[in-house]
Coordinates of C-alpha atoms in Angstrom, one line a residue:
M430 CA 149.4 -6.2 -66.0
T431 CA 151.0 -3.9 -68.6
R432 CA 150.4 -0.5 -70.0
S433 CA 148.4 -2.1 -72.8
E434 CA 145.5 -2.4 -70.4
P435 CA 142.4 -0.4 -71.1
A436 CA 142.6 3.0 -69.4
L437 CA 140.4 5.9 -68.2
V438 CA 142.0 9.3 -68.5
L439 CA 140.6 11.9 -66.1
R440 CA 139.8 15.5 -66.8
P441 CA 142.3 18.0 -65.3
G442 CA 141.7 18.4 -61.6
K443 CA 139.6 15.3 -61.2
E444 CA 142.4 13.2 -59.7
K445 CA 142.1 14.9 -56.3
S446 CA 139.6 12.4 -54.8
L447 CA 141.7 9.4 -56.0
L448 CA 144.8 10.9 -54.5
R449 CA 142.9 10.9 -51.2
R450 CA 142.2 7.2 -51.9
H451 CA 138.5 7.6 -52.5
P452 CA 137.5 4.5 -54.5
W453 CA 134.8 6.0 -56.9
I454 CA 135.4 7.5 -60.3
Y455 CA 132.3 9.3 -61.6
A456 CA 131.5 9.5 -65.3
T457 CA 131.7 13.3 -65.3
A458 CA 135.4 13.0 -64.2
V459 CA 136.4 10.9 -67.3
A460 CA 137.9 12.6 -70.3
Q461 CA 138.8 9.6 -72.4
V462 CA 138.5 5.8 -72.5
S463 CA 141.3 4.0 -74.3
G464 CA 140.9 0.4 -75.5
R465 CA 137.5 -1.3 -75.5
P466 CA 136.9 -2.4 -71.9
E467 CA 133.8 -4.5 -71.1
P468 CA 131.7 -4.2 -68.0
G469 CA 133.7 -5.4 -65.0
D470 CA 137.1 -5.3 -66.8
T471 CA 140.0 -3.9 -64.9
V472 CA 141.2 -0.6 -66.2
R473 CA 144.1 1.7 -65.4
V474 CA 143.0 5.1 -64.2
L475 CA 145.3 7.9 -65.2
G476 CA 145.5 11.6 -64.4
A477 CA 145.3 14.2 -67.2
D478 CA 149.1 14.2 -67.1
G479 CA 149.3 10.5 -67.7
R480 CA 150.3 9.4 -64.2
F481 CA 149.0 6.2 -62.7
L482 CA 146.3 6.7 -60.0
A483 CA 144.5 3.3 -59.6
R484 CA 143.3 0.1 -61.1
A485 CA 139.5 0.0 -61.1
A486 CA 136.5 -2.1 -62.3
Y487 CA 134.9 -0.5 -65.3
S488 CA 131.1 0.0 -65.4
P489 CA 130.0 1.9 -68.6
A490 CA 126.3 2.0 -67.6
S491 CA 126.8 3.5 -64.2
A492 CA 127.2 7.1 -63.0
I493 CA 130.1 5.6 -60.9
R494 CA 132.1 4.8 -64.0
A495 CA 134.7 2.8 -62.2
R496 CA 135.4 1.5 -58.6
A497 CA 139.1 1.3 -57.5
W498 CA 140.5 -2.1 -56.7
T499 CA 144.0 -0.8 -55.8
F500 CA 146.0 2.4 -55.7
D501 CA 149.3 0.4 -55.9
E502 CA 150.5 0.1 -59.5
A503 CA 152.5 -3.0 -58.6
E504 CA 149.4 -4.9 -57.1
P505 CA 147.7 -7.1 -59.7
V506 CA 143.9 -7.6 -59.8
D507 CA 143.6 -11.4 -60.3
A508 CA 141.8 -14.4 -58.7
A509 CA 144.5 -14.7 -56.0
T510 CA 144.1 -11.1 -55.0
I511 CA 140.3 -11.3 -54.8
A512 CA 140.3 -14.6 -52.9
A513 CA 142.8 -13.2 -50.4
R514 CA 140.6 -10.2 -49.8
V515 CA 137.6 -12.4 -49.1
A516 CA 139.6 -14.5 -46.6
A517 CA 140.9 -11.4 -44.9
A518 CA 137.4 -9.9 -44.6
V519 CA 136.1 -13.1 -43.0
A520 CA 139.1 -13.3 -40.6
R521 CA 138.5 -9.7 -39.5
R522 CA 135.1 -10.7 -38.2
E523 CA 136.5 -13.4 -35.9
G524 CA 135.3 -12.7 -32.3
L525 CA 132.6 -10.3 -33.4
G526 CA 129.7 -12.8 -33.4
A527 CA 129.9 -14.2 -29.9
E528 CA 126.3 -13.2 -29.0
S529 CA 124.8 -13.9 -32.4
D530 CA 125.1 -16.4 -35.3
A531 CA 124.2 -13.7 -37.8
L532 CA 127.1 -11.5 -39.0
R533 CA 128.1 -9.4 -42.0
L534 CA 131.3 -11.0 -43.4
V535 CA 132.0 -8.7 -46.4
F536 CA 131.0 -5.0 -46.6
G537 CA 131.9 -3.7 -50.0
E538 CA 134.4 -0.8 -50.2
A539 CA 135.3 -1.2 -46.5
D540 CA 136.7 -4.7 -47.3
A541 CA 138.3 -3.6 -50.6
L542 CA 135.5 -5.6 -52.5
P543 CA 133.4 -2.7 -53.9
G544 CA 129.8 -3.7 -54.4
C545 CA 130.0 -7.1 -52.6
V546 CA 127.9 -7.8 -49.5
V547 CA 127.9 -11.1 -47.7
D548 CA 125.9 -11.9 -44.6
R549 CA 126.1 -15.2 -42.6
Y550 CA 123.0 -16.6 -40.9
A551 CA 124.1 -19.7 -38.9
D552 CA 125.5 -22.0 -41.7
Q553 CA 123.8 -20.1 -44.5
L554 CA 125.6 -17.5 -46.6
V555 CA 123.7 -14.8 -48.5
V556 CA 125.6 -12.8 -51.2
Q557 CA 124.9 -9.7 -53.2
F558 CA 127.0 -8.6 -56.2
L559 CA 125.9 -5.0 -56.8
A560 CA 128.7 -3.7 -59.1
A561 CA 130.2 -4.8 -62.4
G562 CA 133.6 -5.6 -60.9
V563 CA 132.5 -8.1 -58.3
E564 CA 130.1 -9.5 -60.8
R565 CA 133.1 -10.4 -63.0
W566 CA 134.7 -12.2 -60.0
R567 CA 131.6 -13.8 -58.6
D568 CA 132.8 -17.4 -58.9
T569 CA 136.1 -16.6 -57.3
I570 CA 134.4 -14.8 -54.5
V571 CA 131.9 -17.7 -53.8
E572 CA 134.7 -20.3 -53.8
A573 CA 136.7 -18.2 -51.4
L574 CA 133.7 -17.7 -49.1
V575 CA 133.1 -21.4 -48.9
A576 CA 136.8 -22.1 -48.2
A577 CA 137.0 -19.4 -45.5
T578 CA 133.7 -20.2 -43.7
G579 CA 133.1 -23.9 -44.3
C580 CA 129.5 -23.1 -45.2
A581 CA 128.2 -25.3 -47.9
S582 CA 125.0 -23.3 -48.7
V583 CA 125.3 -20.0 -50.5
Y584 CA 122.3 -18.0 -51.8
E585 CA 122.4 -15.0 -54.1
R586 CA 120.2 -11.9 -53.6
S587 CA 121.6 -9.6 -56.3
D588 CA 118.2 -7.9 -56.6
A589 CA 118.9 -4.4 -55.2
A590 CA 118.3 -1.2 -57.2
A591 CA 122.1 -0.5 -57.1
R592 CA 122.5 -3.4 -59.5
E593 CA 120.1 -2.0 -62.0
R594 CA 122.0 1.3 -61.9
E595 CA 125.1 -0.8 -63.0
G596 CA 123.2 -2.1 -66.0
L597 CA 123.2 -5.6 -64.6
P598 CA 120.2 -8.0 -64.6
V599 CA 118.7 -9.1 -61.3
R600 CA 120.0 -12.5 -60.2
E601 CA 118.6 -14.6 -57.4
G602 CA 119.0 -18.3 -56.5
A603 CA 121.1 -20.9 -54.9
L604 CA 124.8 -20.9 -55.8
R605 CA 125.7 -23.7 -53.5
G606 CA 123.2 -26.1 -51.9
T607 CA 119.5 -25.5 -52.4
A608 CA 117.1 -22.6 -51.8
P609 CA 116.7 -22.6 -48.0
A610 CA 113.6 -22.4 -45.9
P611 CA 113.7 -19.6 -43.3
V612 CA 116.9 -19.9 -41.3
A613 CA 116.9 -20.0 -37.5
I614 CA 119.3 -17.6 -35.8
V615 CA 119.8 -16.5 -32.2
E616 CA 120.8 -13.0 -31.3
H617 CA 121.4 -11.9 -27.7
G618 CA 119.2 -14.7 -26.5
V619 CA 116.3 -14.0 -28.9
R620 CA 115.3 -16.4 -31.7
Y621 CA 114.5 -15.2 -35.2
R622 CA 113.6 -16.9 -38.4
V623 CA 115.3 -15.2 -41.4
D624 CA 113.7 -15.5 -44.9
V625 CA 116.7 -15.2 -47.1
V626 CA 114.8 -15.9 -50.3
G627 CA 111.9 -13.4 -50.0
G628 CA 112.9 -11.0 -47.2
H629 CA 114.4 -7.5 -47.4
K630 CA 118.0 -7.1 -48.4
T631 CA 119.6 -10.5 -47.5
G632 CA 116.7 -11.4 -45.2
F633 CA 117.3 -9.6 -42.0
Y634 CA 118.7 -6.3 -40.8
V635 CA 121.9 -7.6 -39.2
D636 CA 123.2 -4.1 -39.1
Q637 CA 120.9 -3.2 -36.2
R638 CA 122.1 -6.0 -33.9
D639 CA 123.8 -3.8 -31.4
N640 CA 120.9 -1.3 -31.4
R641 CA 118.4 -4.1 -30.7
A642 CA 120.5 -5.0 -27.7
L643 CA 120.4 -1.4 -26.5
V644 CA 116.6 -1.4 -26.9
A645 CA 116.4 -4.5 -24.8
R646 CA 118.6 -2.9 -22.1
F647 CA 116.2 0.0 -21.7
A648 CA 112.8 -1.8 -22.3
A649 CA 112.0 -3.1 -18.8
G650 CA 108.6 -1.8 -17.6
R651 CA 108.0 0.3 -20.7
R652 CA 105.2 0.5 -23.3
V653 CA 106.9 0.1 -26.7
L654 CA 105.9 1.3 -30.2
N655 CA 108.0 -0.2 -33.1
C656 CA 107.4 1.5 -36.4
F657 CA 108.4 -0.1 -39.7
C658 CA 108.9 -3.2 -37.6
Y659 CA 109.5 -5.7 -40.5
T660 CA 109.8 -9.2 -38.9
G661 CA 109.8 -7.8 -35.4
G662 CA 113.5 -7.4 -34.5
F663 CA 113.2 -4.4 -32.2
T664 CA 109.9 -5.7 -30.8
L665 CA 111.2 -9.0 -29.7
A666 CA 114.4 -7.4 -28.3
A667 CA 112.1 -5.1 -26.2
R668 CA 110.0 -8.0 -25.1
H669 CA 113.1 -10.0 -24.1
G670 CA 114.2 -6.9 -22.2
G671 CA 111.0 -6.8 -20.1
A672 CA 108.7 -4.4 -22.0
T673 CA 105.2 -4.6 -20.5
E674 CA 103.5 -4.2 -23.9
A675 CA 104.5 -3.7 -27.5
T676 CA 102.7 -2.4 -30.6
S677 CA 104.4 -2.9 -34.0
I678 CA 103.5 -1.4 -37.3
D679 CA 104.4 -2.4 -40.9
S680 CA 102.7 -2.3 -44.3
S681 CA 103.7 -5.9 -45.2
A682 CA 101.3 -8.7 -44.1
D683 CA 104.0 -11.3 -44.9
A684 CA 106.6 -9.6 -42.6
L685 CA 104.0 -9.3 -39.8
A686 CA 103.1 -12.9 -40.1
L687 CA 106.8 -13.9 -39.8
A688 CA 107.1 -11.5 -36.8
A689 CA 104.2 -13.2 -35.1
D690 CA 105.8 -16.6 -35.7
N691 CA 109.1 -15.2 -34.2
E692 CA 107.2 -14.1 -31.2
R693 CA 105.6 -17.5 -30.6
D694 CA 109.0 -19.2 -31.1
N695 CA 110.3 -17.1 -28.1
G696 CA 107.5 -18.2 -25.8
F697 CA 106.4 -14.8 -24.4
A698 CA 103.5 -15.1 -22.1
T699 CA 101.3 -12.6 -23.9
P700 CA 101.2 -11.6 -27.6
S701 CA 102.1 -8.2 -28.9
T702 CA 99.9 -6.1 -31.2
W703 CA 100.9 -6.4 -34.8
L704 CA 99.3 -3.7 -36.9
Q705 CA 99.3 -3.7 -40.7
A706 CA 99.1 0.0 -41.7
N707 CA 100.9 2.9 -43.2
V708 CA 103.1 4.2 -40.4
F709 CA 102.4 7.9 -41.2
D710 CA 98.6 7.3 -41.0
A711 CA 98.9 5.1 -37.9
L712 CA 100.8 7.7 -36.0
K713 CA 98.3 10.4 -36.9
A714 CA 95.5 8.1 -35.6
M715 CA 97.3 7.3 -32.4
L716 CA 97.8 11.0 -31.7
A717 CA 94.1 11.6 -32.2
E718 CA 93.3 8.8 -29.8
G719 CA 95.6 10.4 -27.1
R720 CA 97.9 7.4 -26.9
T721 CA 101.4 7.5 -25.4
F722 CA 104.4 5.2 -25.3
D723 CA 107.5 5.0 -23.1
L724 CA 109.9 3.8 -25.9
I725 CA 109.5 4.3 -29.6
V726 CA 111.6 2.9 -32.5
L727 CA 111.6 4.6 -35.9
D728 CA 113.5 2.4 -38.4
P729 CA 112.1 3.5 -41.8
P730 CA 113.1 2.2 -45.2
K731 CA 115.5 4.3 -47.3
F732 CA 113.6 7.6 -47.9
A733 CA 116.5 9.1 -50.0
P734 CA 117.9 6.5 -52.5
S735 CA 120.0 9.3 -54.1
A736 CA 121.0 12.9 -53.6
Q737 CA 118.0 14.0 -55.8
H738 CA 115.6 12.7 -53.1
V739 CA 117.2 14.4 -50.0
E740 CA 114.7 17.3 -49.7
R741 CA 111.7 15.1 -49.9
A742 CA 113.2 12.6 -47.6
A743 CA 114.0 15.3 -45.0
R744 CA 110.3 16.2 -44.9
A745 CA 109.4 12.6 -44.3
Y746 CA 112.0 12.1 -41.6
K747 CA 110.8 15.2 -39.9
E748 CA 107.2 14.2 -40.0
I749 CA 107.6 10.8 -38.4
N750 CA 109.9 12.1 -35.8
L751 CA 107.6 15.0 -34.9
K752 CA 104.7 12.6 -34.5
A753 CA 106.7 10.1 -32.5
L754 CA 107.9 12.9 -30.1
R755 CA 104.4 13.9 -29.4
L756 CA 103.4 10.3 -28.7
L757 CA 106.4 9.9 -26.3
A758 CA 105.6 10.2 -22.6
P759 CA 107.8 12.4 -20.5
G760 CA 110.9 10.4 -19.6
G761 CA 110.4 8.2 -22.7
L762 CA 113.1 7.1 -25.1
L763 CA 113.1 7.6 -28.9
F764 CA 115.4 5.4 -31.1
T765 CA 115.3 7.0 -34.5
F766 CA 117.3 5.9 -37.6
S767 CA 118.0 6.7 -41.2
C768 CA 119.5 4.2 -43.6
S769 CA 119.7 6.7 -46.4
G770 CA 123.3 7.1 -47.5
A771 CA 122.5 10.4 -49.1
I772 CA 121.5 11.8 -45.7
P773 CA 124.7 12.6 -43.7
V774 CA 124.8 12.3 -40.0
D775 CA 124.8 16.1 -39.4
L776 CA 121.8 16.6 -41.6
F777 CA 119.9 13.8 -39.9
Q778 CA 120.6 15.3 -36.5
K779 CA 119.4 18.8 -37.8
I780 CA 116.2 17.2 -39.1
V781 CA 115.4 15.5 -35.8
A782 CA 116.3 18.8 -33.9
G783 CA 113.7 20.6 -36.1
A784 CA 111.2 17.9 -35.2
V785 CA 111.9 18.5 -31.5
F786 CA 111.3 22.2 -31.9
D787 CA 108.1 21.8 -33.9
A788 CA 106.8 19.2 -31.5
R789 CA 107.2 21.8 -28.7
V790 CA 108.9 19.3 -26.4
D791 CA 112.3 19.3 -24.7
A792 CA 114.6 16.4 -25.5
Q793 CA 118.1 15.3 -24.7
M794 CA 120.3 13.3 -27.1
L795 CA 121.8 10.4 -25.1
R796 CA 123.8 8.7 -27.9
R797 CA 124.5 8.6 -31.6
L798 CA 123.8 5.2 -33.0
A799 CA 125.4 3.3 -35.9
A800 CA 125.7 -0.1 -37.4
G801 CA 127.7 -2.8 -35.6
L802 CA 131.4 -3.6 -35.7
D803 CA 130.9 -6.0 -38.6
H804 CA 129.9 -3.0 -40.7
P805 CA 133.2 -1.0 -40.7
M806 CA 133.6 2.3 -42.7
S807 CA 136.6 3.0 -44.8
M808 CA 138.0 6.3 -43.6
T809 CA 138.4 7.4 -47.3
H810 CA 134.9 6.3 -48.2
P811 CA 132.5 8.0 -45.8
E812 CA 129.5 7.0 -48.1
G813 CA 129.8 3.6 -46.4
E814 CA 128.3 5.0 -43.2
Y815 CA 124.7 4.6 -44.4
L816 CA 123.1 3.7 -41.1
K817 CA 122.9 6.5 -38.5
G818 CA 120.6 7.0 -35.5
L819 CA 120.0 8.9 -32.4
L820 CA 118.8 8.0 -28.9
L821 CA 116.7 10.8 -27.5
R822 CA 115.0 11.2 -24.1
R823 CA 112.0 13.4 -23.8
M824 CA 112.2 15.6 -20.7

């Protein structure tokens, strides 16, 4: 790499975040682009005074105009570097999957591979390339994953909205092997089928593994309500933990059908109630009926995809939490989550506290909840902490 590389020159004062090793360079921070970089090209990022700040992947269509690969001027960005980062990410997960054969192997910026997500379900890998830089190195990344894991089947699910914001087309399909049928996994003694082709994200919410185990720990003897249940992860964990009954709500008939299949696979003596409905409407109806539950899970989809949606999302989070608190019996537990990266932890806690006040109940916070150890957060990239949750007990 030489000084003839394309370069981004920042506006005066816009180098501060890079000096703190934050990996994103916004379009509004860029004063000048030298050379003619293409999407995914590596560019030098320079301060207004010309000093080197980073090498980054260029993305001309995105508000995040570049994502830093390295802050070390002597470190090249080449196939060997990318492959080594993949191998290191996989090695860091060794020992984390003892109670499950589903695990996140690569988590974007936290593993120095911005925009790349890789989940492993048994011997099936599912990859997402959500930024221009990792799109450029996709073949190198796939080859490194196969070498590091020994998995011969790799399926691509680069179909998230983040990819569209990068100006990249949706890509799905088998990269190694063939398109798989639902993959069987076991997590903390519970069997699940994962639809990696048609399911949400990469097929399953592997980030909630530890929180499902916590639900199972507290479920014995309780009546459970699981909202936005998808394929039944929290429901089956609660049943495995000894819940006396479970009602689960989701708007997707396909997800509920797979959830019912998962329940049958686990051989529970009695079936749960699977309700296809809008959660907001269903909670309102349950309140009118005077129903109560001893354990409620709220794991909604991303209400705030960007900062522009925060106010509207805050109202939605407050509404579902208020209704859930009113449905919760005294002594009952509420597991409530937000997966909106634009909603920080402190704001989410304030929203839930407001719901407690408006519900006119007393509640204790027993624990803050987060994604599992295979979803680390870079300390210089707090945006990586997208999943946050609270465990409350109604007094």
